[in-house]
Amino acid sequence: MDRRHLSADTLVVGGGAAGIAAALTLAHQGLSVLLVERSSGLGGRAAGYACMATTRCRRCSACLVEDSALALRRLDGVEILLSTTIAAASRMADGYSVDVECGSTRSTWKVRGAILCTGFDAFDAAAKPLLGHGKLDGVVTTLELDRILKEAGDEGWSTQDGPPRRVAFVQCVGSRESREGRGYCSQVCCSAALRLAGKLAHLHPEVEITIFYIDLQLMARNVRSYHDELAGRIRFVQGVPGEIAAAPGGGLEVHHEDSGEGTSSTFDRIVLSVGMVPSPATEEIASLLGSRPGPYGFLEGGGPPVLAAGACTFPKDIPGSMDEAREAAARLATALRPARTVAGVDHG
Ligand SMILES: Cc1cc2nc3c(=O)[nH]c(=O)nc-3n(C[C@H](O)[C@H](O)[C@H](O)COP(=O)(O)OP(=O)(O)OC[C@H]3O[C@@H](n4cnc5c(N)ncnc54)[C@H](O)[C@@H]3O)c2cc1C
Ligand code: SF4
Ligand code: SF4
């Protein structure tokens, strides 16, 4: 990296699981990296996830991101700019000229290739007013529950009367809705709900947990066996309620089907399993660097000199995002290698 001329071999946009993995791979290949992250820290969404361990590790992968971020910070040849965004970019004969902006400070960097790792947005549960998020006390999203457990632990989840006794999870909120243009499965929310439910059951052996689902997406072997382990402890009900209302006697009431019969149940808390949607910021940055839109508004993976990886290309979990980012970084490194002279110096 040549700070006199502000140039780096590569640019990574986004410092979540994917961006960190991409930057690590590029640096290990001897390429200098400029990593631009718009928030004030590395880790992306995973930085808000609580450890899901119960009697043992439940392989949620949150700590994988933390460990990788630490490793990245120790590497030479990686410039990490936090609270920074890309303000402008233009194509040059041998790469891109990129304006990065941190508050009112702007600087121009020259890079030869880029990997976009700008992640996803969570579906906005308020867009489904019948589910009561933001209106009814006790309706939270999986991301909110994760953050509560991470930041305030068990106490953050309990009320002055103690921990909620009846908790329900509602799956597929914002996903698998063809008519809304979101016909895809978000891949990760069934395992996330299962781990959260397992964590609550571990913390509060007396809690009654119900999971309302369409069909459970539990591809990973460790998740499937966790489901089997929890099967006697958690009530799984096929069919998701379309409406949550305040129950006359207190709590939250839902009408649903159970074994083909219409019935209603009351809960103290309801957790909405929000899906993953493309982030509008991704579209903006992608158009600056000439990356192409893919299915449902996510990005195409592309090819050198500009690639995209992680959840910005389609919903996937942390290990999947990191694998895709490593692969993209390896492709970019291969493409840039012939023109490279000495690692970490200005090529301009
Ligand atoms: C409810 C829920 C629970 C989940 N739980 C798990 C779990 O337990 N285990 C698991 O493996 N996966 C889980 N996932 C999936 C996991 O969150 C993703 O796989 C992972 O976050 C993807 O990493 P990423 O780096 O691609 O994106 P992100 O984590 O979204 O990171 C993207 C980063 O890019 C930055 N960024 C965006 N735009 C710009 C820009 N223009 N300029 C600069 N920076 C920018 C963002 O600030 C962010 O830091 C869960 C997902 C959801 C929705
Ligand atoms: S993978 Fe998840 S459950 Fe296991 S130790 Fe790390 S954060 Fe905890
Ligand atoms: S992972 Fe589960 S909750 Fe998420 S969209 Fe797919 S089936 Fe629905």
XYZ file of N, CA, C and O in Angstrom, residues 37-228:
768
model
N -15.623 0.360 5.303
C -16.812 -0.094 6.053
C -17.585 1.135 6.519
O -17.025 2.033 7.153
N -18.879 1.142 6.232
C -19.643 2.369 6.541
C -19.991 2.499 8.032
O -20.253 3.590 8.507
N -20.004 1.402 8.776
C -20.320 1.523 10.209
C -19.026 1.744 10.991
O -17.938 1.785 10.415
N -19.165 1.834 12.321
C -17.981 2.183 13.120
C -17.172 0.957 13.546
O -16.214 1.090 14.302
N -17.548 -0.233 13.097
C -16.781 -1.419 13.492
C -16.848 -2.510 12.442
O -17.671 -2.457 11.524
N -15.968 -3.504 12.589
C -15.995 -4.652 11.678
C -16.977 -5.705 12.199
O -17.322 -5.707 13.370
N -17.383 -6.593 11.334
C -18.214 -7.731 11.770
C -19.575 -7.794 11.093
O -20.195 -8.849 11.044
N -20.070 -6.662 10.602
C -21.376 -6.661 9.938
C -22.464 -7.140 10.889
O -22.400 -6.902 12.094
N -23.460 -7.810 10.354
C -24.583 -8.292 11.167
C -24.127 -9.204 12.292
O -24.681 -9.194 13.390
N -23.133 -10.027 11.996
C -22.704 -11.035 12.971
C -22.211 -10.391 14.266
O -22.256 -11.013 15.330
N -21.779 -9.126 14.178
C -21.295 -8.447 15.385
C -22.432 -8.266 16.401
O -22.179 -8.047 17.583
N -23.686 -8.379 15.948
C -24.823 -8.230 16.867
C -25.375 -9.557 17.338
O -26.385 -9.597 18.042
N -24.755 -10.675 16.931
C -25.296 -11.982 17.301
C -24.706 -12.483 18.620
O -23.491 -12.436 18.823
N -25.597 -12.983 19.470
C -25.142 -13.554 20.749
C -24.604 -14.960 20.522
O -24.967 -15.618 19.535
N -23.749 -15.396 21.425
C -23.257 -16.783 21.368
C -24.434 -17.711 21.679
O -25.146 -17.519 22.653
N -24.656 -18.693 20.839
C -25.812 -19.581 20.998
C -25.478 -20.861 21.763
O -26.269 -21.802 21.789
N -24.292 -20.903 22.366
C -23.906 -22.121 23.092
C -24.898 -22.412 24.218
O -25.421 -21.488 24.856
N -25.177 -23.675 24.426
C -26.004 -24.098 25.577
C -25.080 -24.938 26.458
O -24.166 -24.398 27.042
N -25.303 -26.242 26.474
C -24.331 -27.078 27.191
C -23.060 -27.221 26.359
O -22.038 -27.676 26.826
N -23.180 -26.865 25.057
C -22.000 -26.867 24.194
C -22.192 -25.887 23.043
O -23.285 -25.300 22.904
N -21.147 -25.721 22.248
C -21.189 -24.808 21.108
C -22.260 -25.270 20.116
O -22.377 -26.455 19.828
N -23.070 -24.334 19.643
C -24.128 -24.682 18.676
C -23.777 -24.241 17.263
O -24.629 -24.145 16.395
N -22.524 -23.928 17.050
C -21.975 -23.596 15.724
C -22.768 -22.526 14.991
O -23.128 -22.684 13.818
N -23.046 -21.437 15.707
C -23.751 -20.340 15.044
C -22.778 -19.519 14.196
O -23.184 -18.735 13.359
N -21.473 -19.664 14.452
C -20.391 -19.025 13.680
C -20.164 -17.557 14.010
O -19.336 -16.915 13.358
N -20.894 -17.006 14.988
C -20.698 -15.578 15.301
C -19.250 -15.304 15.715
O -18.647 -14.310 15.293
N -18.668 -16.192 16.525
C -17.298 -15.925 17.003
C -16.261 -16.096 15.891
O -15.167 -15.549 15.968
N -16.651 -16.824 14.864
C -15.756 -17.000 13.700
C -15.448 -15.630 13.078
O -14.318 -15.349 12.671
N -16.458 -14.782 13.026
C -16.306 -13.460 12.411
C -15.426 -12.580 13.296
O -14.523 -11.878 12.818
N -15.678 -12.659 14.609
C -14.882 -11.875 15.559
C -13.406 -12.266 15.469
O -12.525 -11.405 15.398
N -13.158 -13.566 15.435
C -11.763 -14.052 15.372
C -11.100 -13.619 14.065
O -9.933 -13.220 14.045
N -11.856 -13.686 12.964
C -11.284 -13.306 11.668
C -10.990 -11.806 11.630
O -10.000 -11.371 11.038
N -11.866 -11.006 12.263
C -11.637 -9.550 12.292
C -10.349 -9.243 13.056
O -9.558 -8.385 12.648
N -10.123 -9.957 14.148
C -8.884 -9.751 14.925
C -7.664 -10.095 14.080
O -6.681 -9.361 14.057
N -7.759 -11.209 13.358
C -6.638 -11.644 12.512
C -6.366 -10.608 11.426
O -5.214 -10.296 11.117
N -7.434 -10.040 10.875
C -7.271 -9.062 9.797
C -6.556 -7.804 10.300
O -5.688 -7.261 9.614
N -6.935 -7.375 11.486
C -6.337 -6.151 12.044
C -4.839 -6.303 12.265
O -4.117 -5.329 12.314
N -4.380 -7.536 12.424
C -2.944 -7.756 12.698
C -2.108 -7.795 11.424
O -0.895 -7.817 11.479
N -2.775 -7.843 10.255
C -2.021 -8.013 9.000
C -1.488 -6.690 8.463
O -2.168 -5.667 8.516
N -0.275 -6.743 7.918
C 0.253 -5.581 7.204
C -0.392 -5.534 5.821
O -0.853 -6.554 5.314
N -0.393 -4.362 5.233
C -0.882 -4.253 3.856
C -2.393 -4.169 3.755
O -2.965 -4.264 2.667
N -3.062 -4.015 4.915
C -4.528 -3.870 4.885
C -4.888 -2.553 5.559
O -4.588 -2.345 6.733
N -5.489 -1.670 4.798
C -5.935 -0.384 5.351
C -7.438 -0.500 5.602
O -8.207 -0.762 4.669
N -7.838 -0.328 6.864
C -9.269 -0.442 7.186
C -9.811 0.951 7.479
O -9.348 1.622 8.410
N -10.750 1.409 6.674
C -11.369 2.721 6.909
C -12.800 2.509 7.407
O -13.652 2.011 6.658
N -13.031 2.860 8.684
C -14.372 2.701 9.265
C -15.171 3.988 9.107
O -14.597 5.042 8.821
N -16.464 3.914 9.304
C -17.385 5.057 9.156
C -17.152 5.746 7.818
O -17.186 6.975 7.705
N -16.877 4.953 6.809
C -16.485 5.480 5.492
C -17.338 4.828 4.402
O -17.694 3.660 4.511
N -17.649 5.611 3.378
C -18.395 5.046 2.243
C -17.701 5.434 0.934
O -16.797 6.267 0.919
N -18.173 4.830 -0.142
C -17.664 5.176 -1.471
C -18.562 6.278 -2.025
O -19.764 6.069 -2.187
N -17.983 7.431 -2.310
C -18.790 8.554 -2.796
C -18.865 8.570 -4.321
O -19.861 8.986 -4.910
N -17.785 8.120 -4.962
C -17.763 8.119 -6.436
C -16.712 7.126 -6.903
O -15.794 6.791 -6.147
N -16.875 6.668 -8.120
C -15.860 5.751 -8.678
C -15.848 5.923 -10.182
O -16.896 6.144 -10.801
N -14.681 5.870 -10.786
C -14.645 5.915 -12.250
C -13.612 4.921 -12.762
O -12.597 4.650 -12.114
N -13.938 4.364 -13.917
C -13.092 3.332 -14.537
C -11.889 3.995 -15.179
O -12.000 5.038 -15.812
N -10.728 3.411 -14.996
C -9.523 3.884 -15.678
C -8.974 2.717 -16.489
O -9.465 1.591 -16.378
N -7.928 2.981 -17.257
C -7.388 1.913 -18.110
C -6.946 0.715 -17.276
O -7.151 -0.435 -17.652
N -6.355 0.986 -16.115
C -5.793 -0.121 -15.335
C -6.447 -0.256 -13.959
O -5.801 -0.608 -12.989
N -7.711 0.070 -13.866
C -8.397 -0.111 -12.588
C -9.466 0.939 -12.375
O -10.157 1.342 -13.309
N -9.571 1.401 -11.131
C -10.611 2.374 -10.775
C -10.012 3.496 -9.934
O -9.095 3.277 -9.142
N -10.569 4.679 -10.113
C -10.281 5.779 -9.209
C -11.515 5.886 -8.300
O -12.647 6.007 -8.780
N -11.289 5.801 -7.010
C -12.411 5.703 -6.075
C -12.321 6.805 -5.030
O -11.291 6.968 -4.381
N -13.395 7.571 -4.896
C -13.442 8.602 -3.855
C -14.087 8.009 -2.614
O -15.237 7.543 -2.669
N -13.364 8.015 -1.496
C -13.955 7.525 -0.258
C -14.213 8.699 0.667
O -13.454 9.670 0.698
N -15.301 8.582 1.416
C -15.767 9.719 2.213
C -15.978 9.297 3.663
O -16.691 8.329 3.934
N -15.337 10.031 4.575
C -15.541 9.782 6.005
C -15.939 11.121 6.613
O -15.105 12.035 6.719
N -17.193 11.287 6.964
C -17.687 12.591 7.412
C -17.488 13.597 6.300
O -17.917 13.369 5.161
N -16.791 14.677 6.607
C -16.592 15.694 5.559
C -15.235 15.510 4.853
O -14.845 16.337 4.033
N -14.526 14.433 5.193
C -13.211 14.224 4.579
C -13.318 13.267 3.406
O -13.878 12.175 3.515
N -12.765 13.674 2.283
C -12.786 12.845 1.077
C -11.364 12.550 0.638
O -10.493 13.425 0.715
N -11.084 11.352 0.184
C -9.772 11.079 -0.416
C -9.980 10.192 -1.634
O -10.991 9.479 -1.746
N -9.034 10.263 -2.549
C -9.161 9.480 -3.782
C -8.114 8.372 -3.785
O -6.929 8.623 -3.548
N -8.576 7.166 -4.006
C -7.694 5.997 -4.050
C -7.722 5.398 -5.444
O -8.755 5.416 -6.120
N -6.582 4.836 -5.813
C -6.534 4.092 -7.061
C -6.453 2.612 -6.717
O -5.614 2.218 -5.888
N -7.346 1.801 -7.293
C -7.323 0.358 -7.025
C -7.416 -0.380 -8.356
O -7.874 0.175 -9.358
N -6.976 -1.644 -8.346
C -6.988 -2.396 -9.606
C -8.170 -3.349 -9.711
O -8.508 -3.822 -10.794
N -8.759 -3.678 -8.593
C -9.922 -4.569 -8.622
C -10.687 -4.419 -7.323
O -10.169 -3.849 -6.356
N -11.920 -4.919 -7.303
C -12.757 -4.722 -6.113
C -13.645 -5.929 -5.847
O -14.017 -6.658 -6.779
N -13.949 -6.120 -4.566
C -14.951 -7.127 -4.184
C -16.004 -6.430 -3.331
O -15.682 -5.793 -2.322
N -17.243 -6.523 -3.770
C -18.348 -5.911 -3.027
C -18.901 -6.927 -2.037
O -19.298 -8.027 -2.427
N -18.888 -6.553 -0.780
C -19.387 -7.453 0.280
C -20.332 -6.642 1.159
O -20.134 -6.535 2.371
N -21.334 -6.060 0.535
C -22.165 -5.076 1.238
C -23.354 -5.697 1.977
O -24.163 -4.970 2.553
N -23.461 -7.012 1.959
C -24.432 -7.678 2.818
C -25.886 -7.484 2.434
O -26.223 -7.212 1.279
N -26.748 -7.582 3.417
C -28.198 -7.611 3.188
C -28.896 -6.663 4.147
O -28.285 -6.177 5.105
N -30.172 -6.435 3.915
C -31.024 -5.793 4.910
C -31.960 -6.856 5.456
O -32.302 -7.806 4.751
N -32.385 -6.675 6.697
C -33.419 -7.565 7.231
C -34.754 -7.051 6.729
O -34.947 -5.829 6.600
N -35.677 -7.963 6.438
C -37.021 -7.540 6.043
C -37.614 -6.682 7.158
O -37.493 -7.024 8.343
N -38.243 -5.589 6.783
C -38.836 -4.674 7.765
C -40.193 -5.227 8.225
O -41.187 -5.164 7.491
N -40.216 -5.752 9.444
C -41.436 -6.415 9.942
C -42.622 -5.462 10.011
O -43.784 -5.892 9.937
N -42.346 -4.156 10.122
C -43.443 -3.185 10.189
C -44.222 -3.140 8.873
O -45.358 -2.650 8.820
N -43.624 -3.672 7.798
C -44.332 -3.713 6.514
C -45.476 -4.732 6.545
O -46.249 -4.831 5.595
N -45.553 -5.510 7.623
C -46.698 -6.419 7.811
C -47.436 -5.983 9.070
O -47.243 -6.553 10.157
N -48.271 -4.943 8.947
C -48.877 -4.347 10.145
C -49.695 -5.342 10.973
O -49.799 -5.196 12.187
N -50.254 -6.382 10.324
C -51.079 -7.328 11.087
C -50.265 -8.138 12.089
O -50.811 -8.758 12.998
N -48.938 -8.129 11.914
C -48.102 -8.884 12.861
C -47.715 -8.047 14.084
O -47.109 -8.549 15.024
N -48.050 -6.767 14.055
C -47.966 -5.953 15.274
C -46.590 -5.473 15.680
O -46.438 -4.872 16.749
N -45.567 -5.707 14.840
C -44.232 -5.256 15.251
C -44.194 -3.724 15.354
O -44.652 -3.036 14.452
N -43.691 -3.224 16.463
C -43.651 -1.762 16.661
C -44.948 -1.219 17.232
O -45.022 -0.046 17.580
N -45.984 -2.078 17.289
C -47.274 -1.604 17.810
C -47.668 -2.368 19.079
O -48.246 -1.814 19.994
N -47.382 -3.668 19.084
C -47.770 -4.485 20.243
C -46.549 -4.789 21.102
O -45.513 -5.220 20.576
N -46.683 -4.579 22.386
C -45.589 -4.930 23.306
C -45.356 -6.432 23.232
O -46.306 -7.215 23.262
N -44.093 -6.796 23.138
C -43.795 -8.233 23.190
C -43.575 -8.864 21.834
O -43.245 -10.051 21.749
N -43.772 -8.093 20.738
C -43.466 -8.638 19.406
C -42.086 -8.118 19.000
O -41.881 -6.909 18.885
N -41.142 -9.019 18.827
C -39.779 -8.617 18.429
C -39.346 -9.454 17.225
O -39.997 -10.448 16.899
N -38.271 -9.057 16.588
C -37.730 -9.863 15.490
C -36.575 -10.722 16.025
O -36.052 -10.472 17.117
N -36.188 -11.707 15.238
C -35.061 -12.559 15.629
C -33.793 -11.717 15.824
O -33.032 -11.958 16.761
N -33.592 -10.735 14.949
C -32.391 -9.897 15.074
C -32.425 -9.108 16.379
O -31.407 -8.942 17.048
N -33.615 -8.625 16.744
C -33.745 -7.877 18.004
C -33.489 -8.794 19.203
O -32.799 -8.413 20.148
N -34.037 -10.001 19.156
C -33.812 -10.942 20.263
C -32.324 -11.265 20.387
O -31.763 -11.285 21.490
N -31.666 -11.485 19.255
C -30.227 -11.764 19.249
C -29.471 -10.619 19.929
O -28.599 -10.834 20.766
N -29.824 -9.401 19.548
C -29.123 -8.232 20.098
C -29.409 -8.072 21.588
O -28.520 -7.750 22.368
N -30.643 -8.328 21.987
C -30.984 -8.244 23.427
C -30.111 -9.233 24.207
O -29.497 -8.897 25.220
N -30.036 -10.471 23.715
C -29.256 -11.493 24.424
C -27.776 -11.133 24.436
O -27.068 -11.389 25.393
N -27.315 -10.517 23.346
C -25.902 -10.147 23.261
C -25.581 -8.989 24.215
O -24.591 -9.012 24.925
N -26.447 -7.974 24.204
C -26.104 -6.751 24.937
C -26.548 -6.776 26.398
O -25.853 -6.274 27.260
N -27.732 -7.348 26.652
C -28.236 -7.288 28.031
C -28.379 -8.679 28.632
O -28.780 -8.824 29.786
N -28.091 -9.711 27.841
C -28.171 -11.084 28.341
C -29.591 -11.425 28.728
O -30.566 -10.826 28.283
N -29.670 -12.351 29.621
C -30.941 -12.865 30.061
C -31.828 -11.796 30.701
O -33.050 -11.787 30.555
N -31.180 -10.858 31.383
C -31.956 -9.815 32.066
C -32.702 -8.932 31.074
O -33.808 -8.472 31.340
N -32.083 -8.710 29.911
C -32.721 -7.884 28.893
C -33.990 -8.531 28.353
O -34.902 -7.851 27.881
N -34.064 -9.836 28.404
C -35.201 -10.578 27.870
C -36.321 -10.701 28.902
O -37.493 -10.769 28.573
N -35.945 -10.700 30.180
C -36.940 -10.872 31.244
C -37.644 -9.552 31.550
O -37.112 -8.483 31.269
N -38.828 -9.652 32.129
C -39.527 -8.453 32.610
C -39.398 -8.440 34.137
O -38.768 -9.339 34.705
N -40.070 -7.469 34.788
C -39.970 -7.469 36.252
C -40.680 -8.674 36.870
O -40.431 -9.027 38.017
N -41.554 -9.334 36.046
C -42.211 -10.550 36.545
C -41.398 -11.809 36.255
O -41.863 -12.925 36.422
N -40.196 -11.605 35.699
C -39.367 -12.774 35.370
C -39.354 -13.028 33.869
O -39.882 -12.226 33.093
N -38.755 -14.137 33.457
C -38.671 -14.407 32.015
C -40.046 -14.743 31.429
O -40.886 -15.321 32.122
N -40.300 -14.356 30.155
C -41.570 -14.717 29.521
C -41.767 -16.234 29.584
O -40.821 -16.983 29.389
N -42.989 -16.669 29.858
C -43.256 -18.102 30.060
C -43.667 -18.793 28.757
O -43.357 -19.936 28.526
N -44.412 -18.047 27.905
C -44.899 -18.651 26.646
C -44.342 -17.828 25.481
O -44.674 -16.650 25.345
N -43.510 -18.467 24.687
C -42.853 -17.749 23.586
C -43.129 -18.469 22.276
O -43.076 -19.705 22.214
N -43.440 -17.694 21.236
C -43.638 -18.300 19.907
C -42.704 -17.661 18.900
O -42.384 -16.466 18.996
N -42.248 -18.445 17.958
C -41.499 -17.942 16.804
C -42.393 -18.092 15.583
O -43.039 -19.131 15.415
N -42.432 -17.068 14.738
C -43.195 -17.151 13.480
C -42.187 -17.097 12.334
O -41.465 -16.097 12.179
N -42.104 -18.167 11.569
C -41.120 -18.271 10.496
C -41.576 -17.581 9.208
O -42.741 -17.264 9.039
N -40.610 -17.395 8.304
C -40.856 -16.919 6.936
C -41.487 -15.530 6.866
O -42.315 -15.265 5.990
N -41.132 -14.635 7.782
C -41.683 -13.273 7.719
C -40.904 -12.482 6.659
O -39.732 -12.154 6.842
N -41.565 -12.240 5.537
C -40.929 -11.476 4.449
C -40.239 -12.346 3.415
O -39.687 -11.826 2.449
N -40.252 -13.664 3.606
C -39.643 -14.554 2.608
C -40.728 -15.456 2.016
O -41.820 -15.556 2.556
N -40.391 -16.122 0.948
C -41.271 -17.086 0.297
C -42.620 -16.461 -0.064
O -43.671 -17.079 0.124
N -42.548 -15.227 -0.552
C -43.775 -14.521 -0.944
C -43.655 -14.137 -2.413
O -43.191 -13.028 -2.730
N -44.030 -15.071 -3.283
C -43.857 -14.842 -4.725
C -44.591 -13.591 -5.183
O -44.082 -12.821 -5.992
N -45.798 -13.392 -4.636
C -46.599 -12.261 -5.111
C -45.969 -10.918 -4.773
O -46.234 -9.910 -5.391
N -45.127 -10.918 -3.748
C -44.442 -9.676 -3.359
C -43.069 -9.566 -4.015
O -42.277 -8.687 -3.672
N -42.731 -10.521 -4.893
C -41.412 -10.497 -5.546
C -40.308 -11.051 -4.662
O -39.124 -10.830 -4.907
N -40.715 -11.779 -3.587
C -39.698 -12.382 -2.710
C -40.012 -13.867 -2.569
O -40.269 -14.375 -1.484
N -39.991 -14.553 -3.690
C -40.379 -15.966 -3.691
C -39.308 -16.893 -3.128
O -39.515 -18.087 -3.010
N -38.182 -16.343 -2.752
C -37.057 -17.180 -2.315
C -37.120 -17.482 -0.810
O -37.781 -16.787 -0.043
N -36.404 -18.524 -0.434
C -36.236 -18.876 0.989
C -34.973 -18.174 1.492
O -33.940 -18.199 0.813
N -35.043 -17.564 2.640
C -33.875 -16.824 3.160
C -32.811 -17.730 3.775
O -31.802 -17.245 4.298
N -33.003 -19.000 3.736
C -31.976 -20.011 4.057
C -31.557 -20.109 5.519
O -31.296 -21.205 6.006
N -31.421 -18.977 6.191
C -30.763 -19.014 7.502
C -31.742 -18.894 8.676
O -31.388 -19.190 9.811
N -32.978 -18.423 8.415
C -33.828 -18.030 9.547
C -34.401 -19.215 10.314
O -34.722 -19.071 11.495
N -34.507 -20.401 9.689
C -34.968 -21.559 10.464
C -33.886 -21.977 11.456
O -34.176 -22.212 12.627
N -32.626 -22.041 10.986
C -31.558 -22.428 11.937
C -31.381 -21.356 12.999
O -31.132 -21.668 14.166
N -31.505 -20.075 12.610
C -31.347 -18.995 13.601
C -32.436 -19.100 14.676
O -32.148 -18.998 15.872
N -33.691 -19.350 14.244
C -34.791 -19.457 15.213
C -34.593 -20.672 16.113
O -34.830 -20.604 17.326
N -34.148 -21.766 15.516
C -33.936 -22.988 16.293
C -32.864 -22.767 17.368
O -33.019 -23.169 18.519
N -31.780 -22.076 16.986
C -30.701 -21.830 17.965
C -31.194 -20.893 19.071
O -30.886 -21.086 20.236
N -31.966 -19.860 18.666
C -32.488 -18.929 19.674
C -33.458 -19.640 20.609
O -33.419 -19.457 21.825
N -34.331 -20.481 20.028
C -35.298 -21.217 20.856
C -34.546 -22.157 21.803
O -34.885 -22.255 22.997
N -33.511 -22.816 21.291
C -32.713 -23.725 22.125
C -32.021 -22.973 23.250
O -31.919 -23.446 24.379
N -31.558 -21.762 22.927
C -30.870 -20.934 23.935
C -31.865 -20.529 25.037
O -31.548 -20.615 26.227
N -33.088 -20.101 24.631
C -34.097 -19.701 25.627
C -34.494 -20.896 26.495
O -34.638 -20.786 27.709
N -34.651 -22.061 25.842
C -35.034 -23.268 26.589
C -33.929 -23.650 27.578
O -34.205 -24.125 28.678
N -32.688 -23.396 27.188
C -31.555 -23.708 28.068
C -31.522 -22.740 29.253
O -31.315 -23.149 30.397
N -31.755 -21.449 28.953
C -31.704 -20.429 30.010
C -32.882 -20.566 30.980
O -32.758 -20.310 32.172
N -34.060 -20.961 30.411
C -35.284 -21.010 31.223
C -35.979 -22.347 31.014
O -36.877 -22.464 30.155
N -35.614 -23.352 31.767
C -36.177 -24.683 31.533
C -37.713 -24.706 31.591
O -38.350 -25.582 31.011
N -38.310 -23.717 32.258
C -39.777 -23.731 32.392
C -40.499 -23.088 31.202
O -41.722 -23.199 31.078
N -39.770 -22.423 30.283
C -40.439 -21.707 29.192
C -41.089 -22.687 28.192
O -40.542 -23.759 27.918
N -42.285 -22.315 27.711
C -42.953 -23.135 26.678
C -42.715 -22.452 25.343
O -43.079 -21.283 25.176
N -42.133 -23.176 24.402
C -41.795 -22.550 23.116
C -42.541 -23.246 21.978
O -42.589 -24.480 21.901
N -43.115 -22.425 21.103
C -43.788 -22.936 19.903
C -43.104 -22.318 18.689
O -42.796 -21.124 18.705
N -42.874 -23.124 17.663
C -42.363 -22.558 16.402
C -43.417 -22.810 15.316
O -43.758 -23.962 15.023
N -43.951 -21.712 14.756
C -44.883 -21.807 13.628
C -44.058 -21.746 12.345
O -43.314 -20.773 12.146
N -44.204 -22.724 11.492
C -43.355 -22.781 10.306
C -44.155 -23.193 9.075
O -45.270 -23.734 9.190
N -43.568 -22.957 7.891
C -44.180 -23.443 6.645
C -43.565 -24.801 6.340
O -44.226 -25.805 6.248
N -42.243 -24.806 6.112
C -41.501 -26.054 6.247
C -40.101 -25.691 6.670
O -39.584 -24.634 6.311
N -39.508 -26.516 7.492
C -38.251 -26.116 8.119
C -37.083 -26.373 7.187
O -36.945 -27.447 6.615
N -36.262 -25.332 7.054
C -35.088 -25.406 6.176
C -33.885 -25.676 7.087
O -33.308 -24.760 7.661
N -33.563 -26.953 7.231
C -32.489 -27.307 8.170
C -31.472 -28.174 7.444
O -31.344 -29.376 7.698
N -30.751 -27.545 6.514
C -29.869 -28.321 5.646
C -28.633 -28.849 6.387
O -28.265 -29.996 6.241
N -28.018 -27.992 7.201
C -26.746 -28.408 7.811
C -26.984 -29.565 8.782
O -27.995 -29.593 9.489
N -26.048 -30.515 8.791
C -26.228 -31.724 9.601
C -26.353 -31.378 11.087
O -27.189 -31.932 11.790
N -25.522 -30.415 11.543
C -25.571 -30.092 12.976
C -26.895 -29.441 13.355
O -27.375 -29.595 14.470
N -27.528 -28.748 12.391
C -28.811 -28.092 12.672
C -29.925 -29.137 12.716
O -30.803 -29.116 13.573
N -29.867 -30.082 11.794
C -30.878 -31.152 11.770
C -30.841 -31.945 13.079
O -31.864 -32.230 13.682
N -29.640 -32.251 13.565
C -29.567 -33.048 14.801
C -29.999 -32.210 16.008
O -30.582 -32.732 16.950
N -29.771 -30.894 15.928
C -30.238 -30.019 17.022
C -31.768 -29.994 17.031
O -32.398 -30.032 18.091
N -32.356 -29.965 15.845
C -33.815 -30.008 15.747
C -34.343 -31.285 16.401
O -35.280 -31.257 17.204
N -33.712 -32.411 16.101
C -34.169 -33.683 16.669
C -34.019 -33.667 18.191
O -34.882 -34.169 18.914
